[in-house]
Amino acid sequence: MSSIQLIQATPISLSSPLQALESCSTMAELKQHHSQIIKLGLSADNNAMGRVIKFCALSKNGNMGYAEKVFDTIPKPDTFIYNVIMNGYLQRQLPRYSIVLYSQMLQDFLAPNNFTFPCALGACCNDNAVEEGKQVHAHVFKFGFGSDGFSQNSLMHMYVKFESLEEARRVFDKMVKRNVVSWTTLISGYAQRGYIDEALKIFESSMTQRNSVVWNAMIAAYVQSNRFHEAFALFDRMRAEKVVLDKYVAASMLSACTGLGALEQGKWIHCYIEKNGIELDSKLATTIIDMYCKCGCLEEAFEFFNGLDYRGVSSWNCMIGGLAMHGKGEVAIELFQEMERKMVAPDNVTFVNVLSACAHSGLIKEGRYYFSYMTEVHGIEPRREHYGCMVDLFGRAGMLEEAKKLIDEMPMSADESVFGALLGACGIHGNIELGEQLGMRVIDLEPKNSGRYVILANLYSKAGRWEDVASVRKLMNDRGVKKSPGFSVIELGGVVNEFIAGEITHPQAKDIYAKVDEMLECIRSAGYVSNTDGVLHDLDEEERESPLHYHSEKLAIAFGLLNTNPGEILRISKNLRICRDCHQACKLISKVYDREIVVRDRNRFHHFRNGECSCRDYW
């Protein structure tokens, strides 16, 4: 007996062929129904053919090629059929096909409807077809859809994508009825272009349409612009108005907590997510891991990471990157090896984090190995970011010539980040000759980055080349480049306190400065000697006129000692690289006061405990 089994066709109701189409779940079923429709003589029926094309073009189990073949057999397709197949192309990231089909539809003298324009405008938007988009805009009014909300919102979205904010605002101002999408689109558009204050004006006028989506648009605008304090203030207003916190607002606020090192606020939001059953998708889970890592709580990050039911590649990457920032290079590599054992395929970001972990921990051998491994085993060709990590790895280790050789051998041109990594290494190791070669080149690549000028000026100052120092400063002034002021923040009781070097505006300023003096007196007896090397001419860490002893992290630590109980961990976030004097002082303060002090600077974390730092003075 033959082992071949005959496939029995699904019975089709001859009296209801269209109803049978609605029950399709696979292309095999669709083809059976389509064949029966043809037998019934309905191949020219737009209603029947439209439903066939709809399944093929829009269903997750559909087949666009089959939809095209069916479309080509229809003598006079109607607007519905054009709309469906245009949407099919758009869903498959083929916007140009949708635009061409829209043009063909007009040539066939078919009138677009309110479902046509969002698709046609979306296609112009995704294809960056500016001129075609303007023509479709004219058609919206020509065919009488100037007051249609879907079309108007699509127009706004298109103009925002084209960075034509004036046009987007003109559409918005003429809208008869605005909805949440209208407000959110315009607020996000202004925010993306950096016009945060203008975005706030629009937000403040959105009172009647303000739900969590609109609130999140404005909060996200502040976060993306690093205006974290304003994000917190807006979040407090949102809670006062009893707006429900959803996963999008939660993710934005967790990013704000990350930016400021506001651990207590971050923990509260994490707790709220769990208590209220907010959907923990991959993005939100990764944001929670990132928050704990960047607020100095690796243990909490690991606990949460290990408790996830599903760990996508972004979660693995974030945890490996967190370990890298904390100088846990060996642990980061172990986690990467576990990731491979779990059969999670790494991507290019994974290897950026692995190589960064090697760079921060001085793992030269391991860095070389994984730089080759990523290509040989996983077929991932190195990008600029990977070369930048290797340059950083060699540069931190003082292997400057090898770093330079790697740049010369790169298959693509090096950018400011790659050259900047080597310039930074020249600053650390005092290589004036190579630093001078790189300095102006990097400055020309990033003329508004004050840090590049600073490194070159400090190299000149160490060599006593004061005329060159003055020349760099003049160049900064001529270009209007300002140094980033040094500041440190510490969160206590859910309140973020910010300190600037030498400031006296804090309510506890008198007590804080007295405590700094006490701290310095105590650590002197433990061997502290001020490291004034380069301070007179240093432009990098704090303003020159600020006394070395009152750098912002020292003020934050003093505030922490005054306002916390013995044994509590002090967590400080600083926007610049910690200077050598403060680094040495922190080590001794941790020993004398028996405190763990965690400092996050611009590059990494430093865990000070019992007179030692986790970076082992390698940063």
Coordinates of C-alpha atoms in Angstrom, one line a residue:
M1 CA 0.0 0.0 0.0
S2 CA 1.4 3.4 -0.9
S3 CA 2.7 5.5 2.0
I4 CA 1.6 8.7 0.2
Q5 CA -1.4 10.3 1.9
L6 CA -3.9 12.3 -0.1
I7 CA -4.6 15.8 1.3
Q8 CA -8.3 16.3 1.6
A9 CA -9.4 19.8 0.6
T10 CA -11.3 21.8 3.1
P11 CA -15.0 21.8 2.2
I12 CA -16.1 25.1 0.8
S13 CA -19.6 26.4 1.0
L14 CA -20.6 27.1 -2.5
S15 CA -23.3 29.5 -1.4
S16 CA -20.9 31.6 0.7
P17 CA -17.5 31.7 -1.0
L18 CA -16.6 35.0 0.7
Q19 CA -17.4 33.7 4.1
A20 CA -15.1 30.8 3.4
L21 CA -12.3 33.3 2.6
E22 CA -12.6 34.8 6.1
S23 CA -11.7 31.4 7.7
C24 CA -8.4 31.2 5.9
S25 CA -5.3 30.8 8.1
T26 CA -2.7 29.5 5.5
M27 CA -1.8 30.2 1.9
A28 CA -2.7 26.5 1.1
E29 CA -6.3 27.2 2.3
L30 CA -6.4 30.5 0.5
K31 CA -5.4 28.9 -2.8
Q32 CA -8.1 26.3 -2.4
H33 CA -10.8 28.9 -1.8
H34 CA -9.4 31.1 -4.6
S35 CA -9.6 28.2 -7.0
Q36 CA -13.2 27.5 -6.1
I37 CA -14.1 31.2 -6.5
I38 CA -12.7 31.1 -10.1
K39 CA -14.8 28.0 -10.8
L40 CA -17.8 29.9 -9.6
G41 CA -17.1 32.6 -12.2
L42 CA -16.2 35.3 -9.6
S43 CA -12.7 36.1 -10.8
A44 CA -13.8 39.6 -12.0
D45 CA -15.7 40.3 -8.8
N46 CA -13.8 43.1 -7.0
N47 CA -15.2 42.2 -3.6
A48 CA -14.1 38.5 -3.9
M49 CA -10.7 39.3 -5.4
G50 CA -10.2 42.1 -2.9
R51 CA -10.5 39.6 0.0
V52 CA -8.1 37.2 -1.7
I53 CA -5.5 40.0 -2.1
K54 CA -6.2 41.3 1.5
F55 CA -5.2 37.9 3.0
C56 CA -2.1 37.6 0.7
A57 CA -0.9 41.2 1.3
L58 CA -1.8 41.9 4.9
S59 CA -1.9 38.5 6.7
K60 CA 1.2 37.3 8.6
N61 CA 0.9 34.1 6.6
G62 CA 0.3 35.8 3.3
N63 CA 2.3 35.9 0.1
M64 CA 2.8 39.3 -1.6
G65 CA 3.9 37.6 -4.9
Y66 CA 0.6 35.8 -5.1
A67 CA -1.2 39.0 -4.3
E68 CA 0.5 40.7 -7.2
K69 CA -0.4 37.9 -9.6
V70 CA -4.1 38.1 -8.5
F71 CA -4.0 41.9 -8.9
D72 CA -2.7 41.6 -12.5
T73 CA -5.7 39.5 -13.4
I74 CA -8.4 41.9 -12.3
P75 CA -9.8 44.0 -15.2
K76 CA -10.8 47.0 -13.2
P77 CA -9.5 47.0 -9.6
D78 CA -11.3 49.4 -7.3
T79 CA -9.9 51.8 -4.6
F80 CA -10.2 49.1 -1.9
I81 CA -8.0 46.7 -3.9
Y82 CA -5.4 49.5 -4.5
N83 CA -5.4 50.4 -0.8
V84 CA -4.9 46.8 0.3
I85 CA -1.9 46.1 -2.0
M86 CA -0.4 49.5 -1.3
N87 CA -0.5 48.7 2.4
G88 CA 1.0 45.3 1.7
Y89 CA 4.0 46.9 0.1
L90 CA 4.3 49.4 2.9
Q91 CA 4.3 46.6 5.5
R92 CA 7.1 44.9 3.6
Q93 CA 9.3 48.0 3.6
L94 CA 8.7 48.6 -0.1
P95 CA 7.4 52.2 0.0
R96 CA 8.5 53.1 -3.6
Y97 CA 6.2 50.3 -4.9
S98 CA 3.3 51.9 -2.9
I99 CA 4.0 55.3 -4.4
V100 CA 4.1 53.9 -8.0
L101 CA 0.8 52.1 -7.3
Y102 CA -0.8 55.3 -6.0
S103 CA 0.2 57.0 -9.2
Q104 CA -1.2 54.2 -11.3
M105 CA -4.5 54.4 -9.3
L106 CA -4.8 58.1 -10.2
Q107 CA -4.1 57.3 -13.9
D108 CA -6.9 54.8 -13.7
F109 CA -9.2 57.7 -12.7
L110 CA -10.0 56.1 -9.3
A111 CA -10.7 58.5 -6.5
P112 CA -8.6 58.0 -3.3
N113 CA -10.5 57.7 0.0
N114 CA -9.6 58.3 3.7
F115 CA -7.8 54.9 3.8
T116 CA -5.6 55.8 0.8
F117 CA -3.9 58.9 2.1
P118 CA -2.4 57.6 5.3
C119 CA -0.8 54.8 3.3
A120 CA 0.4 57.0 0.4
L121 CA 1.8 59.6 2.9
G122 CA 3.4 56.8 5.0
A123 CA 5.1 55.5 1.8
C124 CA 6.4 59.0 0.9
C125 CA 7.6 59.4 4.5
N126 CA 9.5 56.0 4.5
D127 CA 11.0 56.6 1.1
N128 CA 12.0 60.1 2.0
A129 CA 10.1 61.2 -1.1
V130 CA 9.7 64.9 -0.3
E131 CA 8.3 66.1 -3.7
E132 CA 5.9 63.2 -4.0
G133 CA 4.8 63.9 -0.4
K134 CA 3.9 67.5 -1.2
Q135 CA 1.9 66.3 -4.2
V136 CA -0.1 63.9 -2.1
H137 CA -0.6 66.7 0.4
A138 CA -2.3 68.7 -2.4
H139 CA -4.4 65.7 -3.3
V140 CA -5.7 65.4 0.3
F141 CA -7.4 68.8 -0.2
K142 CA -8.2 68.3 -3.9
F143 CA -10.3 65.1 -3.1
G144 CA -12.0 66.7 0.0
F145 CA -10.1 65.1 2.9
G146 CA -8.7 68.3 4.3
S147 CA -10.5 67.8 7.6
D148 CA -9.9 64.0 7.9
G149 CA -8.1 63.3 11.1
F150 CA -6.2 60.3 9.8
S151 CA -4.9 62.1 6.8
Q152 CA -4.0 65.2 8.8
N153 CA -2.0 63.2 11.3
S154 CA -0.3 61.3 8.5
L155 CA 0.7 64.7 7.0
M156 CA 2.1 65.9 10.3
H157 CA 4.1 62.7 10.7
M158 CA 5.5 63.0 7.2
Y159 CA 6.6 66.6 7.6
V160 CA 8.2 65.8 11.0
K161 CA 10.1 63.0 9.3
F162 CA 11.2 65.5 6.6
E163 CA 12.3 67.9 9.4
S164 CA 9.8 70.5 8.0
L165 CA 8.5 71.6 11.4
E166 CA 6.9 74.7 10.0
E167 CA 4.8 72.7 7.6
A168 CA 3.9 70.2 10.3
R169 CA 2.8 73.1 12.6
R170 CA 0.8 74.6 9.7
V171 CA -1.2 71.4 9.3
F172 CA -1.6 71.2 13.1
D173 CA -2.9 74.8 13.4
K174 CA -5.5 74.2 10.6
M175 CA -6.9 71.0 12.1
V176 CA -10.6 71.2 13.0
K177 CA -10.3 68.4 15.6
R178 CA -7.0 67.2 17.2
N179 CA -6.5 64.0 19.0
V180 CA -3.7 62.4 21.1
V181 CA -1.8 61.4 18.0
S182 CA -1.8 65.1 16.8
W183 CA -0.4 66.4 20.0
T184 CA 2.1 63.7 20.4
T185 CA 3.4 63.9 16.8
L186 CA 4.1 67.6 17.1
I187 CA 5.6 67.5 20.6
S188 CA 7.9 64.7 19.6
G189 CA 8.8 66.5 16.3
Y190 CA 10.0 69.6 18.1
A191 CA 11.8 67.6 20.8
Q192 CA 13.7 65.5 18.2
R193 CA 15.0 68.8 16.6
G194 CA 16.1 70.1 20.0
Y195 CA 13.3 72.6 20.4
I196 CA 12.3 71.5 23.9
D197 CA 10.9 74.7 25.2
E198 CA 8.6 75.0 22.1
A199 CA 7.6 71.4 22.7
L200 CA 6.6 72.3 26.3
K201 CA 4.4 75.2 25.0
I202 CA 2.5 72.8 22.8
F203 CA 2.3 70.3 25.7
E204 CA 0.9 72.9 28.1
S205 CA -1.8 73.8 25.5
S206 CA -2.9 70.1 25.2
M207 CA -4.9 70.0 28.4
T208 CA -8.1 68.4 27.0
Q209 CA -6.2 65.7 25.1
R210 CA -3.5 65.0 27.7
N211 CA -3.2 61.3 28.5
S212 CA -0.2 59.1 29.3
V213 CA 0.9 59.1 25.7
V214 CA 1.2 62.9 25.6
W215 CA 2.8 63.1 29.0
N216 CA 5.4 60.5 27.9
A217 CA 6.1 62.5 24.7
M218 CA 7.1 65.5 26.8
I219 CA 8.9 63.5 29.5
A220 CA 10.9 61.6 26.8
A221 CA 11.8 65.0 25.2
Y222 CA 13.4 66.1 28.5
V223 CA 15.2 62.8 29.0
Q224 CA 16.6 62.7 25.4
S225 CA 17.9 66.3 26.0
N226 CA 19.5 65.3 29.3
R227 CA 17.2 67.6 31.2
F228 CA 16.5 65.1 33.9
H229 CA 15.5 67.4 36.6
E230 CA 12.7 68.8 34.4
A231 CA 11.6 65.3 33.6
F232 CA 11.3 64.5 37.3
A233 CA 9.3 67.7 37.9
L234 CA 6.9 66.8 35.0
F235 CA 6.6 63.3 36.3
D236 CA 5.6 64.6 39.7
R237 CA 2.9 66.8 38.0
M238 CA 1.6 63.7 36.1
R239 CA 1.3 61.7 39.3
A240 CA -0.5 64.6 41.0
E241 CA -3.0 64.7 38.2
K242 CA -3.7 60.9 38.7
V243 CA -2.5 59.9 35.2
V244 CA -1.9 56.2 35.1
L245 CA 1.7 55.2 34.6
D246 CA 2.2 52.9 31.6
K247 CA 5.3 51.0 30.4
Y248 CA 6.3 53.9 28.1
V249 CA 6.4 56.5 30.9
A250 CA 8.1 54.0 33.1
A251 CA 10.8 53.4 30.6
S252 CA 11.4 57.2 30.1
M253 CA 11.5 57.8 33.8
L254 CA 13.9 54.9 34.4
S255 CA 16.2 56.5 31.8
A256 CA 15.9 59.8 33.8
C257 CA 16.9 57.9 37.0
T258 CA 19.8 56.5 35.1
G259 CA 20.9 59.9 33.9
L260 CA 20.9 61.3 37.4
G261 CA 21.9 58.2 39.4
A262 CA 18.6 58.4 41.2
L263 CA 18.5 54.9 42.6
E264 CA 15.6 55.3 45.1
Q265 CA 13.4 56.8 42.4
G266 CA 14.4 54.0 40.0
K267 CA 13.6 51.3 42.7
W268 CA 10.1 52.9 43.3
I269 CA 9.3 52.8 39.5
H270 CA 10.5 49.2 39.3
C271 CA 8.3 48.3 42.3
Y272 CA 5.3 50.1 40.7
I273 CA 5.8 48.1 37.5
E274 CA 5.7 44.8 39.5
K275 CA 2.8 45.8 41.7
N276 CA 0.6 47.1 38.9
G277 CA 1.3 44.3 36.5
I278 CA 2.7 46.5 33.8
E279 CA 3.8 44.5 30.8
L280 CA 7.5 43.7 31.1
D281 CA 8.6 43.7 27.4
S282 CA 12.2 43.3 26.3
K283 CA 12.8 47.1 26.1
L284 CA 11.4 47.8 29.6
A285 CA 13.4 44.9 31.1
T286 CA 16.6 46.2 29.5
T287 CA 15.9 49.7 30.8
I288 CA 15.6 48.3 34.4
I289 CA 18.9 46.4 34.0
D290 CA 20.5 49.6 32.7
M291 CA 19.1 51.7 35.5
Y292 CA 20.5 49.4 38.2
C293 CA 23.9 49.1 36.5
K294 CA 24.3 52.8 36.0
C295 CA 23.1 53.6 39.5
G296 CA 25.9 51.4 40.9
C297 CA 23.8 48.4 41.9
L298 CA 25.3 45.4 40.0
E299 CA 23.8 42.9 42.5
E300 CA 20.3 44.2 41.9
A301 CA 20.8 44.2 38.2
F302 CA 22.1 40.6 38.2
E303 CA 19.2 39.5 40.4
F304 CA 16.6 41.1 38.1
F305 CA 18.4 39.8 35.0
N306 CA 18.5 36.2 36.3
G307 CA 14.8 36.4 37.2
L308 CA 13.6 37.2 33.7
D309 CA 11.5 34.6 32.0
Y310 CA 12.9 35.6 28.7
R311 CA 16.3 37.2 28.1
G312 CA 16.7 38.7 24.7
V313 CA 20.0 39.7 23.2
S314 CA 19.4 43.4 24.4
S315 CA 19.2 42.2 28.0
W316 CA 22.4 40.1 27.7
N317 CA 24.1 43.1 26.0
C318 CA 23.0 45.5 28.7
M319 CA 24.2 43.2 31.6
I320 CA 27.6 42.6 29.9
G321 CA 27.9 46.4 29.3
G322 CA 27.1 47.1 32.9
L323 CA 29.8 44.7 34.1
A324 CA 32.2 46.4 31.7
M325 CA 31.5 49.9 33.2
H326 CA 32.1 48.5 36.7
G327 CA 35.5 47.1 35.7
K328 CA 34.3 43.5 36.0
G329 CA 36.0 42.4 32.8
E330 CA 36.5 38.7 33.8
V331 CA 32.8 38.4 34.9
A332 CA 31.6 40.1 31.7
I333 CA 33.5 37.5 29.6
E334 CA 32.0 34.7 31.8
L335 CA 28.5 36.1 31.1
F336 CA 29.2 36.2 27.4
Q337 CA 30.2 32.6 27.5
E338 CA 27.0 31.7 29.3
M339 CA 25.1 33.7 26.6
E340 CA 26.6 31.4 24.0
R341 CA 25.8 28.3 26.0
K342 CA 22.2 29.5 26.1
M343 CA 22.2 29.6 22.3
V344 CA 21.6 33.4 22.2
A345 CA 23.2 34.7 19.1
P346 CA 25.4 37.7 19.9
D347 CA 25.3 40.8 17.7
N348 CA 27.8 43.6 17.0
V349 CA 26.7 45.4 20.2
T350 CA 27.6 42.3 22.3
F351 CA 31.1 42.5 21.1
V352 CA 31.4 46.2 21.6
N353 CA 30.5 45.5 25.3
V354 CA 32.9 42.5 25.5
L355 CA 35.8 44.5 24.1
S356 CA 34.9 47.5 26.3
A357 CA 35.1 45.2 29.3
C358 CA 38.5 44.1 28.2
A359 CA 39.6 47.7 27.8
H360 CA 38.4 48.8 31.2
S361 CA 40.1 45.9 32.9
G362 CA 43.3 45.8 31.0
L363 CA 42.7 42.4 29.5
I364 CA 44.9 42.7 26.5
K365 CA 45.2 39.0 25.6
E366 CA 41.4 38.5 25.9
G367 CA 40.7 41.7 23.8
R368 CA 42.8 40.5 21.0
Y369 CA 41.1 37.0 21.1
Y370 CA 37.6 38.3 21.0
F371 CA 38.4 40.9 18.3
S372 CA 39.3 37.9 16.0
Y373 CA 36.6 35.6 17.5
M374 CA 33.7 37.8 16.5
T375 CA 34.5 37.4 12.8
E376 CA 35.9 33.9 12.8
V377 CA 33.2 32.3 14.8
H378 CA 30.1 34.6 14.4
G379 CA 30.8 36.2 11.1
I380 CA 30.5 39.7 12.5
E381 CA 32.8 42.1 10.7
P382 CA 34.4 44.7 12.9
R383 CA 32.8 48.2 12.7
R384 CA 34.4 51.5 13.8
E385 CA 33.0 50.9 17.3
H386 CA 35.0 47.7 17.6
Y387 CA 38.2 49.3 16.3
G388 CA 37.6 52.2 18.8
C389 CA 37.4 49.7 21.7
M390 CA 40.7 48.1 20.6
V391 CA 42.4 51.5 20.3
D392 CA 41.1 52.3 23.8
L393 CA 42.3 48.9 25.0
F394 CA 45.8 49.4 23.7
G395 CA 45.9 53.1 24.6
R396 CA 44.9 52.6 28.3
A397 CA 47.7 50.0 28.5
G398 CA 50.2 52.5 27.2
M399 CA 50.6 50.6 23.9
L400 CA 50.2 53.8 21.8
E401 CA 52.2 52.7 18.8
E402 CA 50.1 49.5 18.5
A403 CA 46.9 51.6 18.8
K404 CA 48.1 53.9 16.0
K405 CA 49.1 51.0 13.8
L406 CA 45.6 49.5 14.2
I407 CA 44.1 52.8 13.1
D408 CA 46.3 52.9 10.1
E409 CA 45.2 49.4 9.2
M410 CA 41.4 50.0 9.5
P411 CA 39.5 49.1 6.4
M412 CA 37.4 52.2 6.8
S413 CA 38.3 55.7 7.7
A414 CA 38.6 56.4 11.5
D415 CA 36.1 58.9 12.9
E416 CA 36.3 61.2 15.9
S417 CA 35.6 58.5 18.5
V418 CA 38.5 56.3 17.3
F419 CA 41.0 59.2 17.1
G420 CA 39.6 60.6 20.3
A421 CA 40.3 57.3 22.1
L422 CA 43.9 57.5 21.1
L423 CA 44.1 61.2 22.0
G424 CA 42.7 60.4 25.4
A425 CA 45.4 57.8 25.9
C426 CA 48.0 60.3 25.0
G427 CA 46.6 62.6 27.7
I428 CA 46.7 59.7 30.3
H429 CA 50.3 58.7 29.4
G430 CA 51.6 62.2 28.6
N431 CA 52.7 61.4 25.0
I432 CA 53.0 64.9 23.8
E433 CA 54.4 64.2 20.3
L434 CA 51.6 61.8 19.3
G435 CA 49.0 63.9 21.1
E436 CA 50.0 67.0 19.2
Q437 CA 49.7 65.1 15.9
L438 CA 46.2 64.0 16.8
G439 CA 45.0 67.0 18.7
M440 CA 44.0 69.4 15.9
R441 CA 42.8 66.6 13.7
V442 CA 40.3 65.5 16.3
I443 CA 39.4 69.1 17.0
D444 CA 38.6 69.7 13.4
L445 CA 36.4 66.6 13.4
E446 CA 34.5 67.7 16.5
P447 CA 34.9 71.5 16.7
K448 CA 32.3 71.8 19.4
N449 CA 33.6 69.1 21.8
S450 CA 35.4 71.0 24.6
G451 CA 37.1 67.9 25.9
R452 CA 39.3 67.6 22.8
Y453 CA 40.7 71.1 23.3
V454 CA 41.2 70.4 27.0
I455 CA 43.3 67.3 26.4
L456 CA 45.6 69.1 23.9
A457 CA 45.9 72.2 26.2
N458 CA 46.8 70.0 29.1
L459 CA 49.5 68.2 27.1
Y460 CA 51.0 71.5 26.2
S461 CA 50.8 72.7 29.8
K462 CA 52.7 69.6 31.0
A463 CA 55.4 70.4 28.6
G464 CA 55.5 74.1 29.7
R465 CA 54.5 75.3 26.2
W466 CA 52.3 78.1 27.5
E467 CA 52.0 79.9 24.1
D468 CA 50.5 76.8 22.6
V469 CA 48.2 76.5 25.7
A470 CA 47.1 80.1 25.0
S471 CA 46.6 79.3 21.3
V472 CA 44.2 76.4 22.1
R473 CA 42.3 78.6 24.5
K474 CA 42.0 81.4 21.9
L475 CA 40.7 78.9 19.4
M476 CA 38.1 77.8 21.9
N477 CA 37.0 81.4 22.5
D478 CA 36.9 82.2 18.8
R479 CA 34.7 79.2 18.1
G480 CA 32.5 79.9 21.1
V481 CA 33.3 76.5 22.7
K482 CA 32.6 76.4 26.4
K483 CA 34.0 73.9 28.9
S484 CA 31.4 71.5 30.5
P485 CA 31.2 72.6 34.1
G486 CA 32.0 69.8 36.6
F487 CA 29.2 68.7 38.8
S488 CA 28.3 65.7 41.0
V489 CA 24.9 64.5 42.3
I490 CA 23.9 62.3 45.2
E491 CA 20.4 61.1 45.9
L492 CA 19.1 60.9 49.4
G493 CA 15.5 60.2 50.4
G494 CA 14.4 60.3 46.8
V495 CA 15.8 63.9 46.4
V496 CA 18.6 64.5 44.0
N497 CA 21.2 67.0 45.3
E498 CA 23.6 68.6 42.8
F499 CA 26.9 70.1 43.7
I500 CA 29.2 72.3 41.6
A501 CA 32.9 72.9 42.6
G502 CA 33.2 75.8 45.0
E503 CA 29.4 76.5 45.2
I504 CA 27.9 78.0 48.3
T505 CA 24.2 78.0 47.4
H506 CA 23.2 74.7 49.0
P507 CA 21.1 75.1 52.2
Q508 CA 23.7 73.1 54.2
A509 CA 26.7 74.8 52.5
K510 CA 28.3 75.9 55.8
D511 CA 28.2 72.4 57.3
I512 CA 29.3 70.7 54.1
Y513 CA 32.4 72.8 53.8
A514 CA 33.2 72.2 57.4
K515 CA 32.8 68.5 56.8
V516 CA 35.2 68.7 53.8
D517 CA 37.8 70.3 56.0
E518 CA 37.3 67.6 58.6
M519 CA 37.6 64.9 56.0
L520 CA 40.8 66.3 54.6
E521 CA 42.3 66.6 58.1
C522 CA 41.4 63.0 58.8
I523 CA 42.8 61.5 55.6
R524 CA 46.1 63.6 55.9
S525 CA 46.9 61.5 59.0
A526 CA 46.3 58.5 56.8
G527 CA 48.9 59.7 54.3
Y528 CA 46.9 62.0 51.9
V529 CA 48.9 64.6 50.1
S530 CA 47.2 66.9 47.6
N531 CA 48.0 66.0 44.0
T532 CA 48.3 69.4 42.4
D533 CA 50.0 68.1 39.2
G534 CA 48.5 70.1 36.4
V535 CA 45.9 71.8 38.5
L536 CA 47.0 75.4 37.7
H537 CA 46.5 74.9 34.0
D538 CA 43.9 72.1 34.1
L539 CA 40.8 72.8 32.0
D540 CA 39.3 69.4 32.3
E541 CA 37.9 68.6 35.7
E542 CA 36.7 71.8 37.4
E543 CA 37.0 75.5 36.9
R544 CA 40.5 76.7 37.6
E545 CA 39.4 79.2 40.2
S546 CA 37.8 76.4 42.3
P547 CA 40.1 75.2 45.1
L548 CA 41.2 71.6 44.5
H549 CA 39.9 70.6 47.9
Y550 CA 36.3 71.6 47.0
H551 CA 35.8 69.6 43.9
S552 CA 32.2 68.6 43.4
E553 CA 32.6 64.9 44.4
K554 CA 34.2 65.9 47.7
L555 CA 31.2 68.2 48.4
A556 CA 28.8 65.4 47.6
I557 CA 30.6 62.9 49.8
A558 CA 30.6 65.4 52.7
F559 CA 26.9 65.9 52.2
G560 CA 26.4 62.2 52.2
L561 CA 28.4 61.7 55.4
L562 CA 26.3 64.4 57.1
N563 CA 23.0 63.0 56.1
T564 CA 23.3 59.2 56.2
N565 CA 23.8 56.6 58.9
P566 CA 27.1 54.9 59.6
G567 CA 27.7 52.0 57.2
E568 CA 25.4 53.3 54.4
I569 CA 26.8 53.3 50.9
L570 CA 27.3 56.7 49.3
R571 CA 26.5 56.8 45.6
I572 CA 27.8 59.7 43.6
S573 CA 27.4 60.5 39.9
K574 CA 29.9 62.9 38.2
N575 CA 29.7 64.3 34.7
L576 CA 33.5 64.4 34.1
R577 CA 36.4 62.1 34.6
I578 CA 37.4 61.9 38.2
C579 CA 40.7 63.7 38.8
R580 CA 43.7 61.9 40.5
D581 CA 43.5 64.0 43.6
C582 CA 39.8 63.1 44.2
H583 CA 40.5 59.5 43.4
Q584 CA 43.2 59.3 46.0
A585 CA 41.0 61.2 48.5
C586 CA 38.1 58.9 48.0
K587 CA 40.2 55.8 48.6
L588 CA 41.3 57.2 52.0
I589 CA 37.9 58.5 53.0
S590 CA 36.4 55.1 52.4
K591 CA 39.0 53.7 54.8
V592 CA 38.9 56.4 57.5
Y593 CA 35.1 56.6 57.7
D594 CA 34.6 52.9 57.0
R595 CA 32.2 53.6 54.1
E596 CA 31.8 52.2 50.7
I597 CA 31.7 55.0 48.1
V598 CA 30.5 54.4 44.6
V599 CA 31.4 57.1 42.1
R600 CA 30.2 57.0 38.5
D601 CA 32.3 59.3 36.4
R602 CA 32.1 60.0 32.7
N603 CA 33.8 56.8 31.7
R604 CA 33.2 54.1 34.3
F605 CA 32.4 53.2 38.0
H606 CA 34.8 53.4 40.9
H607 CA 33.9 51.3 44.0
F608 CA 36.0 52.7 46.9
R609 CA 36.2 50.3 49.9
N610 CA 38.7 50.1 52.7
G611 CA 41.2 52.3 51.1
E612 CA 41.1 50.6 47.7
C613 CA 39.3 51.2 44.4
S614 CA 37.8 48.5 42.1
C615 CA 39.6 50.0 39.1
R616 CA 42.9 49.2 40.7
D617 CA 44.1 52.7 39.7
Y618 CA 43.5 51.7 36.0
W619 CA 41.1 54.2 34.5

